[in-house]
Structures are given as structure tokens and as C-alpha cells.
Amino acid sequence: MVAYRKILIMIYKFRAILDAEEDVFRDIAIQEEATLEDFHNAIVNAFGFDGLEVASFYTCDDTWNQEDEIPMFDTGDIVGEQKTMSDYTLNQLLGEGQTKIIYVYDFINMWTFLIELASIEEAETGATYPNLLFSHGELPAIAPEKEFETEGEDFYSEFVDDLDEDDLDSFGGEDSFEDYGFEENWN
């Protein structure tokens, strides 16, 4: 007699929330061994994006502080050195101990999603995955604006520079560009 062992396929159920004031989210079920690239495609489809823009996932802590980037493509200086979405399965990064990840789609518009693992369950017989379980709210026509902050202050205040004419003198004044071989009408 041959004994058969049932292989349990586990499903991760996520809530992907658009980082905006309005409530816009999608609940997605996907196999635990799907890659981040598979999950990216499921998110793109769930929110109705065309899928033509670049995206990245970011690991984060329990309070959504962004940590390591996991991009779609290897953009490193040495080909193959940087791991991408296709190199990671969901269960390698997420589980009961780590339930949160950040997803950014389209780096010009910065569609940002806070994604949380809500449950891990056995696959339902006959169900196909990934599966959009629930949809709430409509995606706005344009991405919500982001306000970037550093620790305890406005992000942009770190770069504000109060240059005045005296500061230019420390570089030799306006005429100092002649020292670098620039002509006045270089166009």
C-alpha cells in the first residue's frame, strides 16, 4: 500500500492600502511561494494600473519605517549582484513575525501602498491564485502628494540654504567662472 502525503498549499491574504487620506484598499490572496514579482503583478491588476511603470518593495519595521529596497530590475553596478523581486518568495520575507512591507509603483508619481499580511490559510479547493478578494474605494486620478520628513523636522528644511551675495564672494564672485574656462555665452 502506498501512502500519500497531502501537500498543504498555504495562502497569504494581504491588505494593500493606498497611502492617502481616502480609504482605498484591496484584499489579495496569493500563494506563499509566489515571488514578489508575482505579487507586484497582482497589485497592479487589483488597482487597475497599466503595469508599464517601474516599482519596488521596501522592507520595513512595525511602524512602517522604510528599510531595504527590493527593485523590479537589477540596477547595481555589477550585473547579478543586486537581488530583485523575482529572487524572493513571499514566505522568505513575510510571515507571522514580519507582516508589513511597503510597495511603491511609478517613481514619478509615487503611488505608495502599505501592505500588511492579514492571515495565512490553507488554499481553498478549486480557487485560483492570486485572487482579488475585496475592493474598497476608487483610485484617485493622480497619486496623493507625499510629505517627506526627517527625524522631527520637515524634509525640505534640511536643504534650505540662505545664500546671498556674500556667499558668492567665497567662491570668487560671479567672475570666478572665467577661471574654469567657461565662456560667457557658452550655448
Short mmCIF file of N, CA and C in Angstrom, two decimals:
data_model
loop_
_atom_site.label_atom_id
_atom_site.label_comp_id
_atom_site.label_asym_id
_atom_site.label_seq_id
_atom_site.Cartn_x
_atom_site.Cartn_y
_atom_site.Cartn_z
N MET A 1 0.84 -1.17 0.00
CA MET A 1 0.00 0.00 0.00
C MET A 1 0.89 1.24 0.00
N VAL A 2 0.59 2.16 -0.87
CA VAL A 2 1.34 3.40 -1.00
C VAL A 2 0.66 4.47 -0.16
N ALA A 3 1.43 5.10 0.67
CA ALA A 3 0.88 6.18 1.49
C ALA A 3 1.11 7.51 0.78
N TYR A 4 0.07 8.28 0.66
CA TYR A 4 0.17 9.60 0.04
C TYR A 4 0.12 10.66 1.12
N ARG A 5 1.02 11.56 1.00
CA ARG A 5 1.05 12.66 1.94
C ARG A 5 0.47 13.90 1.27
N LYS A 6 -0.50 14.48 1.89
CA LYS A 6 -1.13 15.66 1.33
C LYS A 6 -0.19 16.85 1.52
N ILE A 7 0.07 17.54 0.45
CA ILE A 7 0.91 18.73 0.49
C ILE A 7 0.01 19.94 0.69
N LEU A 8 0.23 20.62 1.78
CA LEU A 8 -0.58 21.81 2.06
C LEU A 8 -0.02 23.01 1.33
N ILE A 9 -0.88 23.63 0.59
CA ILE A 9 -0.51 24.88 -0.06
C ILE A 9 -1.11 25.99 0.78
N MET A 10 -0.23 26.84 1.26
CA MET A 10 -0.67 27.93 2.13
C MET A 10 -0.84 29.20 1.31
N ILE A 11 -1.84 29.97 1.70
CA ILE A 11 -2.19 31.21 1.03
C ILE A 11 -1.99 32.37 1.99
N TYR A 12 -1.34 33.41 1.47
CA TYR A 12 -1.18 34.65 2.23
C TYR A 12 -2.29 35.59 1.79
N LYS A 13 -2.99 36.15 2.77
CA LYS A 13 -4.02 37.14 2.48
C LYS A 13 -3.52 38.50 2.95
N PHE A 14 -3.41 39.41 2.00
CA PHE A 14 -2.87 40.74 2.25
C PHE A 14 -3.93 41.82 2.09
N ARG A 15 -3.74 42.90 2.81
CA ARG A 15 -4.49 44.13 2.55
C ARG A 15 -3.47 45.14 2.06
N ALA A 16 -3.70 45.67 0.85
CA ALA A 16 -2.84 46.69 0.26
C ALA A 16 -3.60 48.01 0.33
N ILE A 17 -3.07 48.95 1.12
CA ILE A 17 -3.74 50.22 1.39
C ILE A 17 -2.98 51.35 0.72
N LEU A 18 -3.68 52.13 -0.10
CA LEU A 18 -3.07 53.31 -0.70
C LEU A 18 -2.77 54.31 0.41
N ASP A 19 -1.54 54.82 0.45
CA ASP A 19 -1.14 55.79 1.47
C ASP A 19 -1.75 57.15 1.10
N ALA A 20 -3.01 57.34 1.54
CA ALA A 20 -3.76 58.56 1.23
C ALA A 20 -4.78 58.80 2.33
N GLU A 21 -5.40 59.98 2.31
CA GLU A 21 -6.43 60.28 3.30
C GLU A 21 -7.69 59.46 3.06
N GLU A 22 -8.03 59.22 1.80
CA GLU A 22 -9.21 58.45 1.46
C GLU A 22 -8.94 56.97 1.72
N ASP A 23 -10.00 56.23 2.03
CA ASP A 23 -9.86 54.79 2.23
C ASP A 23 -9.90 54.09 0.87
N VAL A 24 -8.75 53.65 0.42
CA VAL A 24 -8.64 52.90 -0.83
C VAL A 24 -7.76 51.69 -0.54
N PHE A 25 -8.35 50.50 -0.62
CA PHE A 25 -7.55 49.30 -0.38
C PHE A 25 -8.10 48.12 -1.14
N ARG A 26 -7.24 47.11 -1.28
CA ARG A 26 -7.60 45.86 -1.93
C ARG A 26 -7.09 44.72 -1.06
N ASP A 27 -7.92 43.68 -0.93
CA ASP A 27 -7.51 42.46 -0.24
C ASP A 27 -7.16 41.42 -1.30
N ILE A 28 -5.97 40.89 -1.21
CA ILE A 28 -5.43 39.98 -2.23
C ILE A 28 -4.98 38.69 -1.57
N ALA A 29 -5.36 37.56 -2.15
CA ALA A 29 -4.89 36.24 -1.70
C ALA A 29 -3.91 35.72 -2.75
N ILE A 30 -2.78 35.21 -2.28
CA ILE A 30 -1.73 34.73 -3.19
C ILE A 30 -0.96 33.61 -2.49
N GLN A 31 -0.44 32.69 -3.27
CA GLN A 31 0.31 31.56 -2.69
C GLN A 31 1.57 32.07 -1.98
N GLU A 32 1.88 31.42 -0.85
CA GLU A 32 3.03 31.85 -0.05
C GLU A 32 4.36 31.72 -0.80
N GLU A 33 4.42 30.86 -1.79
CA GLU A 33 5.67 30.67 -2.55
C GLU A 33 5.71 31.49 -3.83
N ALA A 34 4.73 32.39 -4.01
CA ALA A 34 4.78 33.30 -5.15
C ALA A 34 5.93 34.28 -4.92
N THR A 35 6.50 34.78 -6.00
CA THR A 35 7.59 35.75 -5.87
C THR A 35 7.02 37.15 -5.63
N LEU A 36 7.88 38.04 -5.21
CA LEU A 36 7.46 39.44 -5.09
C LEU A 36 7.05 40.00 -6.45
N GLU A 37 7.66 39.49 -7.51
CA GLU A 37 7.26 39.92 -8.86
C GLU A 37 5.82 39.49 -9.15
N ASP A 38 5.45 38.28 -8.75
CA ASP A 38 4.07 37.82 -8.90
C ASP A 38 3.13 38.72 -8.09
N PHE A 39 3.55 39.06 -6.88
CA PHE A 39 2.74 39.91 -6.01
C PHE A 39 2.61 41.31 -6.62
N HIS A 40 3.69 41.83 -7.16
CA HIS A 40 3.66 43.13 -7.86
C HIS A 40 2.60 43.09 -8.95
N ASN A 41 2.60 42.03 -9.76
CA ASN A 41 1.61 41.92 -10.84
C ASN A 41 0.19 41.85 -10.30
N ALA A 42 -0.01 41.16 -9.19
CA ALA A 42 -1.34 41.07 -8.58
C ALA A 42 -1.80 42.45 -8.09
N ILE A 43 -0.89 43.22 -7.52
CA ILE A 43 -1.24 44.56 -7.03
C ILE A 43 -1.57 45.47 -8.21
N VAL A 44 -0.75 45.43 -9.25
CA VAL A 44 -1.00 46.24 -10.45
C VAL A 44 -2.39 45.93 -11.00
N ASN A 45 -2.74 44.66 -11.11
CA ASN A 45 -4.05 44.27 -11.63
C ASN A 45 -5.17 44.68 -10.69
N ALA A 46 -4.97 44.51 -9.38
CA ALA A 46 -6.01 44.82 -8.40
C ALA A 46 -6.36 46.32 -8.39
N PHE A 47 -5.37 47.17 -8.63
CA PHE A 47 -5.62 48.61 -8.61
C PHE A 47 -5.85 49.20 -10.00
N GLY A 48 -5.73 48.39 -11.05
CA GLY A 48 -6.03 48.85 -12.40
C GLY A 48 -4.93 49.67 -13.06
N PHE A 49 -3.70 49.51 -12.62
CA PHE A 49 -2.58 50.18 -13.29
C PHE A 49 -2.28 49.47 -14.61
N ASP A 50 -1.58 50.17 -15.50
CA ASP A 50 -1.24 49.55 -16.79
C ASP A 50 -0.02 48.64 -16.70
N GLY A 51 0.74 48.72 -15.62
CA GLY A 51 1.89 47.85 -15.44
C GLY A 51 3.13 48.26 -16.21
N LEU A 52 3.12 49.46 -16.77
CA LEU A 52 4.26 49.92 -17.57
C LEU A 52 5.30 50.70 -16.79
N GLU A 53 5.04 50.95 -15.52
CA GLU A 53 5.97 51.74 -14.70
C GLU A 53 6.82 50.84 -13.81
N VAL A 54 7.94 51.38 -13.39
CA VAL A 54 8.86 50.68 -12.50
C VAL A 54 8.30 50.72 -11.08
N ALA A 55 8.61 49.69 -10.30
CA ALA A 55 8.13 49.61 -8.92
C ALA A 55 9.19 48.96 -8.05
N SER A 56 9.02 49.11 -6.74
CA SER A 56 9.89 48.45 -5.76
C SER A 56 9.09 48.13 -4.51
N PHE A 57 9.53 47.09 -3.84
CA PHE A 57 9.06 46.81 -2.50
C PHE A 57 10.14 47.30 -1.55
N TYR A 58 9.73 47.62 -0.32
CA TYR A 58 10.67 48.01 0.71
C TYR A 58 10.33 47.26 1.98
N THR A 59 11.31 46.63 2.57
CA THR A 59 11.08 46.04 3.87
C THR A 59 10.90 47.21 4.84
N CYS A 60 10.25 46.93 5.96
CA CYS A 60 10.01 47.99 6.94
C CYS A 60 9.85 47.38 8.32
N ASP A 61 9.87 48.25 9.32
CA ASP A 61 9.65 47.77 10.68
C ASP A 61 8.16 47.83 11.01
N ASP A 62 7.81 47.57 12.25
CA ASP A 62 6.41 47.53 12.66
C ASP A 62 5.70 48.88 12.59
N THR A 63 6.47 49.96 12.53
CA THR A 63 5.86 51.29 12.45
C THR A 63 6.02 51.89 11.05
N TRP A 64 6.23 51.06 10.05
CA TRP A 64 6.30 51.43 8.63
C TRP A 64 7.53 52.26 8.28
N ASN A 65 8.58 52.19 9.06
CA ASN A 65 9.82 52.87 8.69
C ASN A 65 10.52 52.06 7.62
N GLN A 66 10.72 52.68 6.47
CA GLN A 66 11.29 52.03 5.30
C GLN A 66 12.71 51.57 5.56
N GLU A 67 13.03 50.36 5.07
CA GLU A 67 14.37 49.80 5.25
C GLU A 67 14.99 49.49 3.88
N ASP A 68 15.10 48.23 3.50
CA ASP A 68 15.80 47.83 2.28
C ASP A 68 14.89 47.79 1.06
N GLU A 69 15.42 48.26 -0.07
CA GLU A 69 14.69 48.24 -1.33
C GLU A 69 14.85 46.89 -2.02
N ILE A 70 13.76 46.43 -2.61
CA ILE A 70 13.78 45.24 -3.48
C ILE A 70 13.17 45.68 -4.81
N PRO A 71 14.01 46.01 -5.79
CA PRO A 71 13.53 46.57 -7.05
C PRO A 71 13.06 45.50 -8.04
N MET A 72 12.41 45.97 -9.10
CA MET A 72 11.99 45.08 -10.18
C MET A 72 13.20 44.58 -10.97
N PHE A 73 14.14 45.49 -11.21
CA PHE A 73 15.28 45.19 -12.06
C PHE A 73 16.58 45.41 -11.31
N ASP A 74 17.61 44.70 -11.72
CA ASP A 74 18.93 44.87 -11.15
C ASP A 74 19.52 46.17 -11.67
N THR A 75 19.68 47.13 -10.79
CA THR A 75 20.23 48.43 -11.19
C THR A 75 21.62 48.65 -10.59
N GLY A 76 22.21 47.59 -10.07
CA GLY A 76 23.52 47.70 -9.46
C GLY A 76 24.63 47.86 -10.47
N ASP A 77 25.79 48.18 -9.98
CA ASP A 77 26.96 48.37 -10.84
C ASP A 77 27.45 47.05 -11.42
N ILE A 78 27.28 45.96 -10.68
CA ILE A 78 27.71 44.65 -11.13
C ILE A 78 26.47 43.80 -11.39
N VAL A 79 26.27 43.39 -12.64
CA VAL A 79 25.09 42.62 -13.03
C VAL A 79 25.00 41.34 -12.20
N GLY A 80 23.80 41.12 -11.64
CA GLY A 80 23.55 39.92 -10.86
C GLY A 80 23.86 40.05 -9.38
N GLU A 81 24.46 41.14 -8.99
CA GLU A 81 24.81 41.33 -7.58
C GLU A 81 23.60 41.76 -6.74
N GLN A 82 22.71 42.55 -7.33
CA GLN A 82 21.56 43.05 -6.61
C GLN A 82 20.38 42.08 -6.78
N LYS A 83 19.75 41.70 -5.68
CA LYS A 83 18.59 40.83 -5.75
C LYS A 83 17.37 41.65 -6.14
N THR A 84 16.48 41.04 -6.90
CA THR A 84 15.28 41.72 -7.38
C THR A 84 14.02 40.99 -6.91
N MET A 85 12.87 41.52 -7.29
CA MET A 85 11.59 40.92 -6.89
C MET A 85 11.49 39.44 -7.24
N SER A 86 12.04 39.07 -8.37
CA SER A 86 11.93 37.67 -8.80
C SER A 86 12.80 36.73 -7.98
N ASP A 87 13.70 37.27 -7.18
CA ASP A 87 14.60 36.45 -6.35
C ASP A 87 14.01 36.08 -4.99
N TYR A 88 12.90 36.70 -4.61
CA TYR A 88 12.33 36.47 -3.29
C TYR A 88 10.92 35.90 -3.39
N THR A 89 10.65 34.88 -2.58
CA THR A 89 9.27 34.42 -2.43
C THR A 89 8.68 35.14 -1.22
N LEU A 90 7.37 35.22 -1.21
CA LEU A 90 6.69 35.93 -0.11
C LEU A 90 7.07 35.34 1.25
N ASN A 91 7.11 33.99 1.32
CA ASN A 91 7.37 33.38 2.62
C ASN A 91 8.83 33.53 3.07
N GLN A 92 9.71 34.01 2.19
CA GLN A 92 11.09 34.30 2.61
C GLN A 92 11.15 35.62 3.39
N LEU A 93 10.26 36.54 3.09
CA LEU A 93 10.30 37.87 3.70
C LEU A 93 9.20 38.12 4.72
N LEU A 94 8.06 37.45 4.53
CA LEU A 94 6.90 37.76 5.35
C LEU A 94 6.35 36.50 6.01
N GLY A 95 5.77 36.69 7.16
CA GLY A 95 5.16 35.60 7.91
C GLY A 95 4.63 36.15 9.22
N GLU A 96 4.39 35.29 10.17
CA GLU A 96 3.81 35.74 11.44
C GLU A 96 4.69 36.74 12.18
N GLY A 97 6.01 36.63 12.03
CA GLY A 97 6.92 37.54 12.71
C GLY A 97 7.12 38.86 11.99
N GLN A 98 6.92 38.89 10.70
CA GLN A 98 7.08 40.10 9.89
C GLN A 98 5.89 40.19 8.94
N THR A 99 4.98 41.11 9.21
CA THR A 99 3.73 41.17 8.45
C THR A 99 3.61 42.37 7.53
N LYS A 100 4.57 43.30 7.57
CA LYS A 100 4.43 44.55 6.82
C LYS A 100 5.51 44.71 5.76
N ILE A 101 5.10 45.33 4.65
CA ILE A 101 6.02 45.67 3.57
C ILE A 101 5.43 46.88 2.85
N ILE A 102 6.28 47.70 2.27
CA ILE A 102 5.84 48.89 1.53
C ILE A 102 6.05 48.62 0.04
N TYR A 103 5.11 49.11 -0.77
CA TYR A 103 5.19 48.95 -2.22
C TYR A 103 5.04 50.33 -2.86
N VAL A 104 5.96 50.67 -3.76
CA VAL A 104 5.87 51.93 -4.49
C VAL A 104 5.82 51.62 -5.98
N TYR A 105 4.79 52.16 -6.63
CA TYR A 105 4.61 51.97 -8.08
C TYR A 105 4.75 53.33 -8.76
N ASP A 106 5.54 53.40 -9.81
CA ASP A 106 5.71 54.60 -10.62
C ASP A 106 6.45 55.67 -9.83
N PHE A 107 7.75 55.71 -9.99
CA PHE A 107 8.59 56.60 -9.20
C PHE A 107 8.47 58.08 -9.58
N ILE A 108 7.74 58.39 -10.62
CA ILE A 108 7.47 59.80 -10.92
C ILE A 108 6.26 60.25 -10.10
N ASN A 109 5.22 59.42 -10.05
CA ASN A 109 4.01 59.78 -9.32
C ASN A 109 3.98 59.26 -7.89
N MET A 110 4.82 58.27 -7.59
CA MET A 110 4.97 57.74 -6.22
C MET A 110 3.67 57.21 -5.61
N TRP A 111 3.01 56.30 -6.32
CA TRP A 111 1.87 55.59 -5.74
C TRP A 111 2.44 54.69 -4.64
N THR A 112 2.11 54.97 -3.41
CA THR A 112 2.70 54.26 -2.28
C THR A 112 1.62 53.47 -1.55
N PHE A 113 1.93 52.20 -1.27
CA PHE A 113 0.99 51.30 -0.62
C PHE A 113 1.60 50.68 0.62
N LEU A 114 0.83 50.66 1.68
CA LEU A 114 1.22 49.98 2.91
C LEU A 114 0.54 48.62 2.85
N ILE A 115 1.33 47.57 2.87
CA ILE A 115 0.79 46.23 2.68
C ILE A 115 1.02 45.42 3.94
N GLU A 116 -0.06 44.79 4.41
CA GLU A 116 0.04 44.01 5.63
C GLU A 116 -0.55 42.62 5.42
N LEU A 117 0.19 41.65 5.90
CA LEU A 117 -0.26 40.26 5.86
C LEU A 117 -1.33 40.10 6.94
N ALA A 118 -2.56 39.77 6.51
CA ALA A 118 -3.68 39.67 7.45
C ALA A 118 -3.85 38.25 7.98
N SER A 119 -3.58 37.26 7.12
CA SER A 119 -3.72 35.87 7.59
C SER A 119 -2.99 34.92 6.66
N ILE A 120 -2.72 33.74 7.20
CA ILE A 120 -2.12 32.64 6.44
C ILE A 120 -3.08 31.47 6.58
N GLU A 121 -3.60 30.99 5.45
CA GLU A 121 -4.62 29.95 5.48
C GLU A 121 -4.32 28.89 4.43
N GLU A 122 -4.98 27.75 4.55
CA GLU A 122 -4.86 26.71 3.54
C GLU A 122 -5.59 27.17 2.28
N ALA A 123 -5.07 26.76 1.13
CA ALA A 123 -5.71 27.09 -0.13
C ALA A 123 -7.08 26.45 -0.20
N GLU A 124 -8.02 27.16 -0.79
CA GLU A 124 -9.36 26.63 -0.98
C GLU A 124 -9.36 25.76 -2.23
N THR A 125 -10.00 24.62 -2.15
CA THR A 125 -10.09 23.71 -3.28
C THR A 125 -10.80 24.40 -4.44
N GLY A 126 -10.20 24.36 -5.60
CA GLY A 126 -10.78 24.94 -6.80
C GLY A 126 -10.53 26.42 -6.99
N ALA A 127 -9.97 27.09 -6.01
CA ALA A 127 -9.69 28.52 -6.13
C ALA A 127 -8.41 28.74 -6.93
N THR A 128 -8.36 29.84 -7.65
CA THR A 128 -7.15 30.20 -8.38
C THR A 128 -6.50 31.41 -7.69
N TYR A 129 -5.20 31.44 -7.75
CA TYR A 129 -4.45 32.49 -7.08
C TYR A 129 -3.43 33.08 -8.04
N PRO A 130 -3.15 34.36 -7.94
CA PRO A 130 -3.66 35.33 -6.99
C PRO A 130 -5.14 35.61 -7.24
N ASN A 131 -5.78 36.09 -6.17
CA ASN A 131 -7.21 36.32 -6.22
C ASN A 131 -7.52 37.64 -5.51
N LEU A 132 -8.25 38.51 -6.19
CA LEU A 132 -8.71 39.75 -5.56
C LEU A 132 -9.94 39.40 -4.74
N LEU A 133 -9.81 39.49 -3.42
CA LEU A 133 -10.88 39.10 -2.52
C LEU A 133 -11.88 40.22 -2.26
N PHE A 134 -11.37 41.44 -2.15
CA PHE A 134 -12.23 42.56 -1.80
C PHE A 134 -11.61 43.84 -2.31
N SER A 135 -12.46 44.75 -2.75
CA SER A 135 -12.00 46.04 -3.26
C SER A 135 -12.82 47.14 -2.59
N HIS A 136 -12.13 48.14 -2.04
CA HIS A 136 -12.82 49.25 -1.40
C HIS A 136 -12.20 50.56 -1.87
N GLY A 137 -13.04 51.48 -2.31
CA GLY A 137 -12.60 52.81 -2.73
C GLY A 137 -12.06 52.82 -4.14
N GLU A 138 -12.10 54.01 -4.73
CA GLU A 138 -11.59 54.18 -6.09
C GLU A 138 -10.24 54.88 -6.05
N LEU A 139 -9.36 54.42 -6.90
CA LEU A 139 -8.04 55.03 -7.03
C LEU A 139 -8.23 56.44 -7.56
N PRO A 140 -7.64 57.46 -6.94
CA PRO A 140 -7.77 58.82 -7.46
C PRO A 140 -7.09 58.96 -8.82
N ALA A 141 -7.45 60.00 -9.54
CA ALA A 141 -6.88 60.23 -10.88
C ALA A 141 -5.38 60.48 -10.81
N ILE A 142 -4.91 61.11 -9.74
CA ILE A 142 -3.48 61.35 -9.57
C ILE A 142 -3.06 60.82 -8.21
N ALA A 143 -1.80 60.47 -8.10
CA ALA A 143 -1.26 59.94 -6.85
C ALA A 143 -1.32 60.99 -5.76
N PRO A 144 -1.63 60.57 -4.53
CA PRO A 144 -1.62 61.52 -3.40
C PRO A 144 -0.22 62.09 -3.20
N GLU A 145 -0.16 63.38 -2.85
CA GLU A 145 1.14 64.01 -2.59
C GLU A 145 1.74 63.46 -1.32
N LYS A 146 3.04 63.37 -1.32
CA LYS A 146 3.77 62.87 -0.15
C LYS A 146 4.44 64.04 0.54
N GLU A 147 4.44 64.01 1.86
CA GLU A 147 5.20 64.96 2.65
C GLU A 147 6.32 64.18 3.31
N PHE A 148 7.53 64.41 2.83
CA PHE A 148 8.67 63.68 3.34
C PHE A 148 9.22 64.38 4.58
N GLU A 149 9.55 63.60 5.58
CA GLU A 149 10.07 64.17 6.82
C GLU A 149 11.34 63.44 7.23
N THR A 150 12.20 64.18 7.90
CA THR A 150 13.34 63.57 8.55
C THR A 150 12.99 63.50 10.02
N GLU A 151 13.86 63.04 10.83
CA GLU A 151 13.55 62.91 12.25
C GLU A 151 13.18 64.25 12.86
N GLY A 152 11.89 64.42 13.14
CA GLY A 152 11.42 65.58 13.86
C GLY A 152 11.35 66.89 13.10
N GLU A 153 11.60 66.89 11.79
CA GLU A 153 11.52 68.14 11.05
C GLU A 153 11.09 67.89 9.61
N ASP A 154 10.70 68.96 8.96
CA ASP A 154 10.30 68.90 7.57
C ASP A 154 11.49 68.47 6.72
N PHE A 155 11.29 67.56 5.80
CA PHE A 155 12.34 67.02 4.95
C PHE A 155 13.10 68.11 4.20
N TYR A 156 12.36 69.08 3.64
CA TYR A 156 12.99 70.07 2.80
C TYR A 156 13.78 71.11 3.58
N SER A 157 13.47 71.31 4.85
CA SER A 157 14.20 72.31 5.63
C SER A 157 15.67 71.95 5.77
N GLU A 158 15.98 70.67 5.62
CA GLU A 158 17.37 70.24 5.70
C GLU A 158 18.19 70.79 4.54
N PHE A 159 17.51 71.12 3.41
CA PHE A 159 18.21 71.56 2.22
C PHE A 159 18.11 73.07 1.97
N VAL A 160 17.37 73.77 2.82
CA VAL A 160 17.21 75.20 2.63
C VAL A 160 18.56 75.85 2.89
N ASP A 161 18.96 76.70 1.95
CA ASP A 161 20.25 77.37 2.07
C ASP A 161 20.02 78.85 1.88
N ASP A 162 20.47 79.64 2.80
CA ASP A 162 20.28 81.08 2.75
C ASP A 162 21.46 81.75 2.05
N LEU A 163 21.71 81.42 0.81
CA LEU A 163 22.81 82.03 0.07
C LEU A 163 22.49 83.49 -0.23
N ASP A 164 23.47 84.33 -0.10
CA ASP A 164 23.34 85.72 -0.52
C ASP A 164 24.61 86.10 -1.28
N GLU A 165 24.71 87.37 -1.65
CA GLU A 165 25.86 87.82 -2.44
C GLU A 165 27.19 87.58 -1.73
N ASP A 166 27.21 87.70 -0.38
CA ASP A 166 28.45 87.47 0.36
C ASP A 166 28.92 86.02 0.22
N ASP A 167 27.97 85.09 0.13
CA ASP A 167 28.34 83.69 -0.03
C ASP A 167 29.00 83.45 -1.38
N LEU A 168 28.55 84.18 -2.42
CA LEU A 168 29.15 84.02 -3.73
C LEU A 168 30.60 84.49 -3.74
N ASP A 169 30.91 85.51 -2.89
CA ASP A 169 32.28 86.00 -2.82
C ASP A 169 33.26 84.93 -2.35
N SER A 170 32.77 84.00 -1.51
CA SER A 170 33.67 82.95 -1.02
C SER A 170 34.06 82.00 -2.15
N PHE A 171 33.28 82.04 -3.25
CA PHE A 171 33.63 81.23 -4.41
C PHE A 171 34.37 82.05 -5.46
N GLY A 172 34.71 83.30 -5.11
CA GLY A 172 35.44 84.14 -6.05
C GLY A 172 34.54 85.11 -6.79
N GLY A 173 33.27 85.19 -6.46
CA GLY A 173 32.36 86.12 -7.11
C GLY A 173 31.88 85.58 -8.44
N GLU A 174 31.04 86.40 -9.09
CA GLU A 174 30.44 85.96 -10.36
C GLU A 174 31.48 85.76 -11.45
N ASP A 175 32.54 86.56 -11.44
CA ASP A 175 33.55 86.48 -12.49
C ASP A 175 34.46 85.27 -12.34
N SER A 176 34.36 84.54 -11.24
CA SER A 176 35.27 83.43 -11.00
C SER A 176 35.07 82.27 -11.97
N PHE A 177 33.93 82.23 -12.65
CA PHE A 177 33.69 81.14 -13.60
C PHE A 177 34.66 81.19 -14.77
N GLU A 178 35.25 82.38 -15.03
CA GLU A 178 36.23 82.51 -16.09
C GLU A 178 37.46 81.65 -15.80
N ASP A 179 37.73 81.46 -14.51
CA ASP A 179 38.88 80.66 -14.11
C ASP A 179 38.72 79.20 -14.53
N TYR A 180 37.49 78.78 -14.76
CA TYR A 180 37.23 77.39 -15.11
C TYR A 180 37.12 77.17 -16.61
N GLY A 181 37.34 78.22 -17.39
CA GLY A 181 37.32 78.08 -18.83
C GLY A 181 35.93 78.19 -19.44
N PHE A 182 34.93 78.62 -18.67
CA PHE A 182 33.59 78.81 -19.22
C PHE A 182 33.53 80.15 -19.92
N GLU A 183 32.98 80.14 -21.09
CA GLU A 183 32.79 81.41 -21.79
C GLU A 183 31.46 81.99 -21.38
N GLU A 184 31.33 83.30 -21.54
CA GLU A 184 30.09 83.94 -21.10
C GLU A 184 28.88 83.41 -21.84
N ASN A 185 28.98 83.19 -23.13
CA ASN A 185 27.86 82.68 -23.92
C ASN A 185 28.21 81.28 -24.41
N TRP A 186 28.16 80.35 -23.56
CA TRP A 186 28.61 79.00 -23.90
C TRP A 186 27.60 78.21 -24.70
N ASN A 187 26.35 78.68 -24.82
CA ASN A 187 25.37 77.95 -25.63
C ASN A 187 25.65 78.20 -27.05
#
